[in-house]
């Protein structure tokens, strides 16, 4: 009986995958002006150049993968996916506290841009390079046997404005679930997208300053957040001593921080999420329902999450894009023309 039940669920999972692939074609051509294969005729090597650049830099520094992924997220939640996070300036987005830890990944985008300008001058936008690099960062850290890439709609153009003050739009580590839902809704993303994209925390690290209050003075109590697993708390406190350096970085998904999988959802359910905003997803019915779909046999070894993640990334990367004659195609990614 158990074997047949497992077989049935596996069969249903493959049906789900097939249905997803059929539906995915419609997602790749939205009403935003972006489309898959935008550069096929004008710069056919565009995507391969970006992929090769990400792979080359990943071999030198694996930490660039989660940084590139978060860079796309942080770009899209501020002024839309227009590459504004890449611009230099004393008050530019990259100077804001949430973006300081991404510094090592900016040269990767600049390297790809330099190569693309040599191959196809004035054709490929920095916003598209970032969207492609984010996709490649997921693929390169996915060690599952059914590793899947996905088509990224391109055709974005670059914005000309970048302000650190605009990063207030970013979801914050202490946001309540209603606040998180609203911030995602403002970008055209639903509750499933919210929980799914939080799964990006399966790779990479975060600074102690973003969660240390949970460890020592939760809500001004002088105690730890009671939602943290008591066996997990000592490890976090050891890595982030009270009054220590807030910029020390801690793995968001300990033991699996270099692999793109569904482990982070298991952490949330086990009360081992590092960020308070993530742990809160367990206590709200609508978000908890999505969490449960990504774990156990229902999660089909993480495949359900990965399928949905690709869909959510396409939706997010089309938020507020500039197309047609809007914006510009920058010659370098850290400065306007």
mmCIF file of C-alpha atoms in Angstrom:
data_model
loop_
_atom_site.group_PDB
_atom_site.id
_atom_site.type_symbol
_atom_site.label_atom_id
_atom_site.label_comp_id
_atom_site.label_asym_id
_atom_site.label_seq_id
_atom_site.Cartn_x
_atom_site.Cartn_y
_atom_site.Cartn_z
ATOM 1 C CA UNK A 1 0.000 0.000 0.000
ATOM 2 C CA UNK A 2 2.795 2.410 0.975
ATOM 3 C CA UNK A 3 4.731 1.655 -2.214
ATOM 4 C CA UNK A 4 1.698 2.298 -4.402
ATOM 5 C CA UNK A 5 1.010 5.540 -2.573
ATOM 6 C CA UNK A 6 4.562 6.720 -3.189
ATOM 7 C CA UNK A 7 4.332 5.696 -6.861
ATOM 8 C CA UNK A 8 1.089 7.611 -7.219
ATOM 9 C CA UNK A 9 2.588 10.712 -5.689
ATOM 10 C CA UNK A 10 5.656 10.488 -7.903
ATOM 11 C CA UNK A 11 3.407 10.135 -10.948
ATOM 12 C CA UNK A 12 1.402 13.156 -9.886
ATOM 13 C CA UNK A 13 4.633 15.096 -9.423
ATOM 14 C CA UNK A 14 5.651 14.353 -13.016
ATOM 15 C CA UNK A 15 2.192 15.437 -14.152
ATOM 16 C CA UNK A 16 2.734 18.637 -12.181
ATOM 17 C CA UNK A 17 6.101 19.117 -13.903
ATOM 18 C CA UNK A 18 4.564 18.573 -17.334
ATOM 19 C CA UNK A 19 1.743 20.989 -16.583
ATOM 20 C CA UNK A 20 4.284 23.534 -15.392
ATOM 21 C CA UNK A 21 6.345 23.283 -18.566
ATOM 22 C CA UNK A 22 3.244 23.817 -20.685
ATOM 23 C CA UNK A 23 2.150 26.815 -18.637
ATOM 24 C CA UNK A 24 5.669 28.215 -18.406
ATOM 25 C CA UNK A 25 5.652 29.255 -22.050
ATOM 26 C CA UNK A 26 2.975 31.816 -21.277
ATOM 27 C CA UNK A 27 5.018 33.184 -18.379
ATOM 28 C CA UNK A 28 8.053 33.763 -20.575
ATOM 29 C CA UNK A 29 6.155 36.208 -22.730
ATOM 30 C CA UNK A 30 4.306 38.574 -20.467
ATOM 31 C CA UNK A 31 2.868 41.968 -21.211
ATOM 32 C CA UNK A 32 5.938 43.806 -20.002
ATOM 33 C CA UNK A 33 7.754 44.015 -23.335
ATOM 34 C CA UNK A 34 10.328 41.370 -22.451
ATOM 35 C CA UNK A 35 10.554 38.099 -24.339
ATOM 36 C CA UNK A 36 12.672 34.965 -24.359
ATOM 37 C CA UNK A 37 15.333 35.095 -27.053
ATOM 38 C CA UNK A 38 15.294 38.891 -27.343
ATOM 39 C CA UNK A 39 18.980 38.882 -28.362
ATOM 40 C CA UNK A 40 18.891 35.859 -30.673
ATOM 41 C CA UNK A 41 19.383 37.896 -33.845
ATOM 42 C CA UNK A 42 21.309 40.928 -32.573
ATOM 43 C CA UNK A 43 23.666 39.233 -30.094
ATOM 44 C CA UNK A 44 23.201 35.450 -30.180
ATOM 45 C CA UNK A 45 26.115 34.822 -27.804
ATOM 46 C CA UNK A 46 24.727 37.135 -25.101
ATOM 47 C CA UNK A 47 23.468 34.474 -22.696
ATOM 48 C CA UNK A 48 26.455 32.174 -23.136
ATOM 49 C CA UNK A 49 28.822 35.056 -22.326
ATOM 50 C CA UNK A 50 26.965 35.815 -19.095
ATOM 51 C CA UNK A 51 26.826 32.142 -18.125
ATOM 52 C CA UNK A 52 30.536 31.624 -18.761
ATOM 53 C CA UNK A 53 31.366 34.725 -16.715
ATOM 54 C CA UNK A 54 29.300 33.538 -13.750
ATOM 55 C CA UNK A 55 30.797 30.048 -13.912
ATOM 56 C CA UNK A 56 34.354 31.385 -14.123
ATOM 57 C CA UNK A 57 33.914 33.677 -11.126
ATOM 58 C CA UNK A 58 32.037 31.044 -9.120
ATOM 59 C CA UNK A 59 35.058 28.734 -9.336
ATOM 60 C CA UNK A 60 37.167 31.513 -7.810
ATOM 61 C CA UNK A 61 34.609 32.557 -5.198
ATOM 62 C CA UNK A 62 31.456 30.463 -4.624
ATOM 63 C CA UNK A 63 29.970 33.246 -2.473
ATOM 64 C CA UNK A 64 29.180 35.276 -5.584
ATOM 65 C CA UNK A 65 26.249 32.974 -6.473
ATOM 66 C CA UNK A 66 23.938 33.960 -3.585
ATOM 67 C CA UNK A 67 25.104 37.555 -3.888
ATOM 68 C CA UNK A 68 24.127 37.753 -7.552
ATOM 69 C CA UNK A 69 20.768 36.171 -6.765
ATOM 70 C CA UNK A 70 20.048 38.660 -3.973
ATOM 71 C CA UNK A 71 21.288 41.517 -6.126
ATOM 72 C CA UNK A 72 18.520 40.781 -8.634
ATOM 73 C CA UNK A 73 15.968 40.635 -5.822
ATOM 74 C CA UNK A 74 17.193 43.934 -4.335
ATOM 75 C CA UNK A 75 17.230 45.570 -7.756
ATOM 76 C CA UNK A 76 13.680 44.554 -8.639
ATOM 77 C CA UNK A 77 12.180 45.704 -5.340
ATOM 78 C CA UNK A 78 13.625 49.195 -5.831
ATOM 79 C CA UNK A 79 12.356 51.112 -8.882
ATOM 80 C CA UNK A 80 11.772 47.814 -10.698
ATOM 81 C CA UNK A 81 14.261 45.550 -12.495
ATOM 82 C CA UNK A 82 16.249 48.316 -14.182
ATOM 83 C CA UNK A 83 19.801 47.661 -13.015
ATOM 84 C CA UNK A 84 19.739 50.722 -10.758
ATOM 85 C CA UNK A 85 21.487 48.766 -8.000
ATOM 86 C CA UNK A 86 24.586 48.624 -10.208
ATOM 87 C CA UNK A 87 25.120 52.388 -10.419
ATOM 88 C CA UNK A 88 27.904 54.089 -8.444
ATOM 89 C CA UNK A 89 27.372 57.271 -6.460
ATOM 90 C CA UNK A 90 27.647 58.645 -2.920
ATOM 91 C CA UNK A 91 23.935 58.045 -2.288
ATOM 92 C CA UNK A 92 23.315 55.201 -4.743
ATOM 93 C CA UNK A 93 21.451 51.993 -3.854
ATOM 94 C CA UNK A 94 24.627 49.979 -3.483
ATOM 95 C CA UNK A 95 25.670 52.204 -0.540
ATOM 96 C CA UNK A 96 22.598 51.220 1.510
ATOM 97 C CA UNK A 97 23.186 48.797 4.393
ATOM 98 C CA UNK A 98 21.217 45.879 2.856
ATOM 99 C CA UNK A 99 23.437 46.021 -0.240
ATOM 100 C CA UNK A 100 26.887 46.402 1.307
ATOM 101 C CA UNK A 101 27.416 42.642 1.567
ATOM 102 C CA UNK A 102 26.871 42.279 -2.197
ATOM 103 C CA UNK A 103 30.040 44.203 -3.107
ATOM 104 C CA UNK A 104 32.042 41.190 -4.345
ATOM 105 C CA UNK A 105 29.423 40.407 -6.997
ATOM 106 C CA UNK A 106 29.312 43.784 -8.752
ATOM 107 C CA UNK A 107 32.598 43.166 -10.648
ATOM 108 C CA UNK A 108 31.079 39.985 -12.109
ATOM 109 C CA UNK A 109 28.372 42.027 -13.843
ATOM 110 C CA UNK A 110 30.961 44.570 -15.015
ATOM 111 C CA UNK A 111 33.122 41.774 -16.440
ATOM 112 C CA UNK A 112 30.198 40.316 -18.353
ATOM 113 C CA UNK A 113 29.267 43.774 -19.637
ATOM 114 C CA UNK A 114 32.807 44.423 -20.881
ATOM 115 C CA UNK A 115 32.798 41.149 -22.801
ATOM 116 C CA UNK A 116 29.349 41.851 -24.245
ATOM 117 C CA UNK A 117 30.338 45.351 -25.339
ATOM 118 C CA UNK A 118 33.294 43.847 -27.193
ATOM 119 C CA UNK A 119 31.035 41.308 -28.897
ATOM 120 C CA UNK A 120 27.875 43.390 -29.387
ATOM 121 C CA UNK A 121 28.402 47.088 -28.616
ATOM 122 C CA UNK A 122 25.407 48.934 -27.191
ATOM 123 C CA UNK A 123 23.037 45.962 -27.393
ATOM 124 C CA UNK A 124 22.715 44.119 -24.069
ATOM 125 C CA UNK A 125 21.426 45.990 -21.029
ATOM 126 C CA UNK A 126 22.911 45.703 -17.569
ATOM 127 C CA UNK A 127 19.450 44.889 -16.217
ATOM 128 C CA UNK A 128 19.306 41.841 -18.496
ATOM 129 C CA UNK A 129 22.818 40.781 -17.548
ATOM 130 C CA UNK A 130 21.781 40.811 -13.894
ATOM 131 C CA UNK A 131 18.613 38.810 -14.575
ATOM 132 C CA UNK A 132 20.579 36.188 -16.502
ATOM 133 C CA UNK A 133 23.336 36.040 -13.888
ATOM 134 C CA UNK A 134 20.757 35.459 -11.131
ATOM 135 C CA UNK A 135 19.363 32.507 -13.074
ATOM 136 C CA UNK A 136 22.848 31.108 -13.658
ATOM 137 C CA UNK A 137 23.638 31.432 -9.945
ATOM 138 C CA UNK A 138 20.717 29.179 -9.078
ATOM 139 C CA UNK A 139 21.624 26.622 -11.726
ATOM 140 C CA UNK A 140 25.265 26.434 -10.674
ATOM 141 C CA UNK A 141 24.339 25.716 -7.031
ATOM 142 C CA UNK A 142 21.625 23.158 -7.839
ATOM 143 C CA UNK A 143 23.189 19.736 -7.294
ATOM 144 C CA UNK A 144 19.997 17.749 -7.840
ATOM 145 C CA UNK A 145 20.020 15.079 -10.546
ATOM 146 C CA UNK A 146 17.204 16.897 -12.373
ATOM 147 C CA UNK A 147 19.030 20.223 -12.381
ATOM 148 C CA UNK A 148 16.910 22.615 -14.415
ATOM 149 C CA UNK A 149 17.602 25.958 -15.973
ATOM 150 C CA UNK A 150 14.821 28.184 -17.248
ATOM 151 C CA UNK A 151 14.320 30.680 -20.077
ATOM 152 C CA UNK A 152 14.736 34.273 -18.906
ATOM 153 C CA UNK A 153 12.678 36.864 -20.797
ATOM 154 C CA UNK A 154 14.997 39.705 -21.849
ATOM 155 C CA UNK A 155 14.630 43.105 -23.438
ATOM 156 C CA UNK A 156 14.957 45.245 -20.308
ATOM 157 C CA UNK A 157 16.582 48.639 -20.516
ATOM 158 C CA UNK A 158 18.627 50.384 -17.853
ATOM 159 C CA UNK A 159 17.403 53.044 -15.460
ATOM 160 C CA UNK A 160 19.224 56.291 -14.804
ATOM 161 C CA UNK A 161 18.319 56.881 -11.145
ATOM 162 C CA UNK A 162 19.702 55.114 -8.075
ATOM 163 C CA UNK A 163 18.959 56.321 -4.540
ATOM 164 C CA UNK A 164 19.867 54.588 -1.284
ATOM 165 C CA UNK A 165 16.723 56.028 0.273
ATOM 166 C CA UNK A 166 14.604 53.906 -2.083
ATOM 167 C CA UNK A 167 15.869 50.699 -0.453
ATOM 168 C CA UNK A 168 13.235 51.237 2.247
ATOM 169 C CA UNK A 169 11.020 49.313 -0.183
ATOM 170 C CA UNK A 170 13.030 46.148 0.445
ATOM 171 C CA UNK A 171 11.507 43.482 2.711
ATOM 172 C CA UNK A 172 13.195 43.781 6.119
ATOM 173 C CA UNK A 173 14.409 40.967 8.421
ATOM 174 C CA UNK A 174 11.862 41.902 11.096
ATOM 175 C CA UNK A 175 8.829 42.486 8.845
ATOM 176 C CA UNK A 176 5.545 40.960 9.950
ATOM 177 C CA UNK A 177 3.800 38.620 7.522
ATOM 178 C CA UNK A 178 1.154 41.232 6.559
ATOM 179 C CA UNK A 179 3.913 43.729 5.775
ATOM 180 C CA UNK A 180 5.770 41.133 3.710
ATOM 181 C CA UNK A 181 2.603 40.250 1.814
ATOM 182 C CA UNK A 182 1.971 43.915 1.041
ATOM 183 C CA UNK A 183 5.525 44.567 -0.169
ATOM 184 C CA UNK A 184 5.363 41.571 -2.490
ATOM 185 C CA UNK A 185 1.876 42.474 -3.656
ATOM 186 C CA UNK A 186 3.153 45.919 -4.613
ATOM 187 C CA UNK A 187 5.438 44.134 -7.089
ATOM 188 C CA UNK A 188 2.665 41.937 -8.489
ATOM 189 C CA UNK A 189 3.718 38.914 -6.439
ATOM 190 C CA UNK A 190 1.337 36.732 -4.437
ATOM 191 C CA UNK A 191 1.694 34.730 -1.215
ATOM 192 C CA UNK A 192 3.036 31.674 -3.034
ATOM 193 C CA UNK A 193 5.669 33.852 -4.706
ATOM 194 C CA UNK A 194 6.593 35.351 -1.329
ATOM 195 C CA UNK A 195 7.222 32.036 0.401
ATOM 196 C CA UNK A 196 8.888 30.581 -2.685
ATOM 197 C CA UNK A 197 11.338 33.452 -3.120
ATOM 198 C CA UNK A 198 12.242 33.299 0.581
ATOM 199 C CA UNK A 199 13.624 29.888 -0.366
ATOM 200 C CA UNK A 200 16.533 31.745 -1.986
ATOM 201 C CA UNK A 201 17.905 31.857 1.556
ATOM 202 C CA UNK A 202 18.907 28.226 1.050
ATOM 203 C CA UNK A 203 22.213 29.622 -0.267
ATOM 204 C CA UNK A 204 24.426 32.311 1.182
ATOM 205 C CA UNK A 205 24.918 34.149 4.447
ATOM 206 C CA UNK A 206 23.585 37.160 6.329
ATOM 207 C CA UNK A 207 25.080 39.665 8.785
ATOM 208 C CA UNK A 208 24.600 39.247 12.532
ATOM 209 C CA UNK A 209 23.260 42.803 12.677
ATOM 210 C CA UNK A 210 20.103 41.687 10.881
ATOM 211 C CA UNK A 211 19.020 39.192 13.535
ATOM 212 C CA UNK A 212 21.112 39.671 16.710
ATOM 213 C CA UNK A 213 18.184 41.194 18.620
ATOM 214 C CA UNK A 214 16.437 37.841 18.276
ATOM 215 C CA UNK A 215 19.278 36.293 20.242
ATOM 216 C CA UNK A 216 19.613 38.691 23.163
ATOM 217 C CA UNK A 217 16.848 41.283 23.342
ATOM 218 C CA UNK A 218 13.788 40.132 21.438
ATOM 219 C CA UNK A 219 11.072 42.813 21.514
ATOM 220 C CA UNK A 220 12.947 44.558 24.332
ATOM 221 C CA UNK A 221 12.590 41.600 26.710
ATOM 222 C CA UNK A 222 16.304 41.073 27.292
ATOM 223 C CA UNK A 223 15.744 37.451 26.269
ATOM 224 C CA UNK A 224 15.929 35.377 23.101
ATOM 225 C CA UNK A 225 13.083 35.017 20.645
ATOM 226 C CA UNK A 226 11.073 32.082 22.060
ATOM 227 C CA UNK A 227 10.384 30.836 18.532
ATOM 228 C CA UNK A 228 14.057 29.842 18.076
ATOM 229 C CA UNK A 229 14.750 26.158 18.688
ATOM 230 C CA UNK A 230 16.577 25.990 22.045
ATOM 231 C CA UNK A 231 19.158 23.617 20.546
ATOM 232 C CA UNK A 232 19.852 26.040 17.683
ATOM 233 C CA UNK A 233 20.186 29.168 19.829
ATOM 234 C CA UNK A 234 23.652 28.403 21.303
ATOM 235 C CA UNK A 235 25.121 27.997 17.813
ATOM 236 C CA UNK A 236 23.783 31.382 16.716
ATOM 237 C CA UNK A 237 25.009 33.058 19.903
ATOM 238 C CA UNK A 238 28.478 31.561 19.466
ATOM 239 C CA UNK A 239 28.698 32.994 15.965
ATOM 240 C CA UNK A 240 27.165 36.328 16.976
ATOM 241 C CA UNK A 241 28.305 37.244 20.516
ATOM 242 C CA UNK A 242 26.267 39.892 22.324
ATOM 243 C CA UNK A 243 27.814 43.264 21.513
ATOM 244 C CA UNK A 244 30.109 41.704 18.917
ATOM 245 C CA UNK A 245 30.782 42.733 15.337
ATOM 246 C CA UNK A 246 27.389 42.984 13.646
ATOM 247 C CA UNK A 247 28.913 42.458 10.200
ATOM 248 C CA UNK A 248 30.049 38.905 10.967
ATOM 249 C CA UNK A 249 28.317 36.686 8.435
ATOM 250 C CA UNK A 250 26.355 33.547 9.306
ATOM 251 C CA UNK A 251 25.037 30.827 6.991
ATOM 252 C CA UNK A 252 21.302 31.165 6.435
ATOM 253 C CA UNK A 253 21.031 27.422 5.806
ATOM 254 C CA UNK A 254 23.764 25.823 7.967
ATOM 255 C CA UNK A 255 25.280 22.764 6.339
ATOM 256 C CA UNK A 256 23.490 23.383 3.047
ATOM 257 C CA UNK A 257 24.376 27.001 2.348
ATOM 258 C CA UNK A 258 26.143 26.177 -0.935
ATOM 259 C CA UNK A 259 23.338 23.982 -2.336
ATOM 260 C CA UNK A 260 20.117 25.232 -3.843
ATOM 261 C CA UNK A 261 17.560 22.901 -2.258
ATOM 262 C CA UNK A 262 14.461 22.941 -0.054
ATOM 263 C CA UNK A 263 16.353 22.608 3.231
ATOM 264 C CA UNK A 264 15.578 26.159 4.323
ATOM 265 C CA UNK A 265 11.872 25.383 4.464
ATOM 266 C CA UNK A 266 12.639 22.431 6.713
ATOM 267 C CA UNK A 267 14.587 24.839 8.915
ATOM 268 C CA UNK A 268 11.604 27.161 9.223
ATOM 269 C CA UNK A 269 9.322 24.304 10.232
ATOM 270 C CA UNK A 270 11.923 23.170 12.784
ATOM 271 C CA UNK A 271 12.134 26.729 14.203
ATOM 272 C CA UNK A 272 15.660 27.100 12.866
ATOM 273 C CA UNK A 273 15.215 30.025 10.498
ATOM 274 C CA UNK A 274 17.900 32.642 11.034
ATOM 275 C CA UNK A 275 15.770 35.650 10.083
ATOM 276 C CA UNK A 276 12.710 36.600 12.119
ATOM 277 C CA UNK A 277 10.675 37.497 9.022
ATOM 278 C CA UNK A 278 11.216 33.989 7.630
ATOM 279 C CA UNK A 279 10.326 32.229 10.878
ATOM 280 C CA UNK A 280 7.073 34.185 11.045
ATOM 281 C CA UNK A 281 5.882 32.506 7.842
ATOM 282 C CA UNK A 282 5.238 29.371 9.884
ATOM 283 C CA UNK A 283 2.650 31.054 12.106
ATOM 284 C CA UNK A 284 0.310 32.415 9.433
ATOM 285 C CA UNK A 285 -2.085 29.957 7.805
ATOM 286 C CA UNK A 286 -1.739 31.230 4.228
ATOM 287 C CA UNK A 287 2.069 31.181 4.241
ATOM 288 C CA UNK A 288 2.333 27.970 6.257
ATOM 289 C CA UNK A 289 0.242 26.151 3.650
ATOM 290 C CA UNK A 290 2.859 26.977 1.017
ATOM 291 C CA UNK A 291 5.709 25.937 3.332
ATOM 292 C CA UNK A 292 4.170 22.504 3.797
ATOM 293 C CA UNK A 293 4.055 21.940 0.020
ATOM 294 C CA UNK A 294 7.826 22.202 -0.193
ATOM 295 C CA UNK A 295 8.827 19.624 2.441
ATOM 296 C CA UNK A 296 8.435 15.886 2.969
ATOM 297 C CA UNK A 297 7.162 13.584 0.255
ATOM 298 C CA UNK A 298 4.711 16.287 -0.785
ATOM 299 C CA UNK A 299 7.754 18.385 -1.687
ATOM 300 C CA UNK A 300 9.032 15.584 -3.974
ATOM 301 C CA UNK A 301 12.645 15.945 -2.849
ATOM 302 C CA UNK A 302 12.601 19.694 -3.391
ATOM 303 C CA UNK A 303 11.531 19.526 -7.028
ATOM 304 C CA UNK A 304 8.183 21.206 -6.380
ATOM 305 C CA UNK A 305 9.986 24.163 -4.830
ATOM 306 C CA UNK A 306 12.463 24.445 -7.684
ATOM 307 C CA UNK A 307 9.723 24.403 -10.305
ATOM 308 C CA UNK A 308 7.777 27.105 -8.502
ATOM 309 C CA UNK A 309 10.926 29.137 -7.835
ATOM 310 C CA UNK A 310 11.654 29.458 -11.521
ATOM 311 C CA UNK A 311 8.125 30.692 -12.150
ATOM 312 C CA UNK A 312 8.358 33.208 -9.297
ATOM 313 C CA UNK A 313 11.706 34.482 -10.572
ATOM 314 C CA UNK A 314 10.258 35.169 -14.011
ATOM 315 C CA UNK A 315 7.396 37.127 -12.434
ATOM 316 C CA UNK A 316 9.684 39.092 -10.144
ATOM 317 C CA UNK A 317 12.228 39.893 -12.850
ATOM 318 C CA UNK A 318 9.475 41.514 -14.925
ATOM 319 C CA UNK A 319 8.497 43.931 -12.163
ATOM 320 C CA UNK A 320 8.649 47.560 -13.287
ATOM 321 C CA UNK A 321 10.915 46.884 -16.251
ATOM 322 C CA UNK A 322 11.883 49.560 -18.758
ATOM 323 C CA UNK A 323 11.505 48.503 -22.400
ATOM 324 C CA UNK A 324 11.300 49.969 -25.885
ATOM 325 C CA UNK A 325 12.620 53.535 -25.855
ATOM 326 C CA UNK A 326 12.552 53.855 -22.050
ATOM 327 C CA UNK A 327 15.792 54.235 -20.140
ATOM 328 C CA UNK A 328 19.035 53.434 -21.954
ATOM 329 C CA UNK A 329 21.561 50.713 -22.710
ATOM 330 C CA UNK A 330 24.531 51.619 -20.539
ATOM 331 C CA UNK A 331 28.055 51.345 -21.893
ATOM 332 C CA UNK A 332 29.243 50.319 -18.424
ATOM 333 C CA UNK A 333 26.972 49.097 -15.662
ATOM 334 C CA UNK A 334 28.171 51.365 -12.855
ATOM 335 C CA UNK A 335 27.460 54.660 -14.628
ATOM 336 C CA UNK A 336 24.850 56.193 -16.875
ATOM 337 C CA UNK A 337 25.802 57.173 -20.422
#
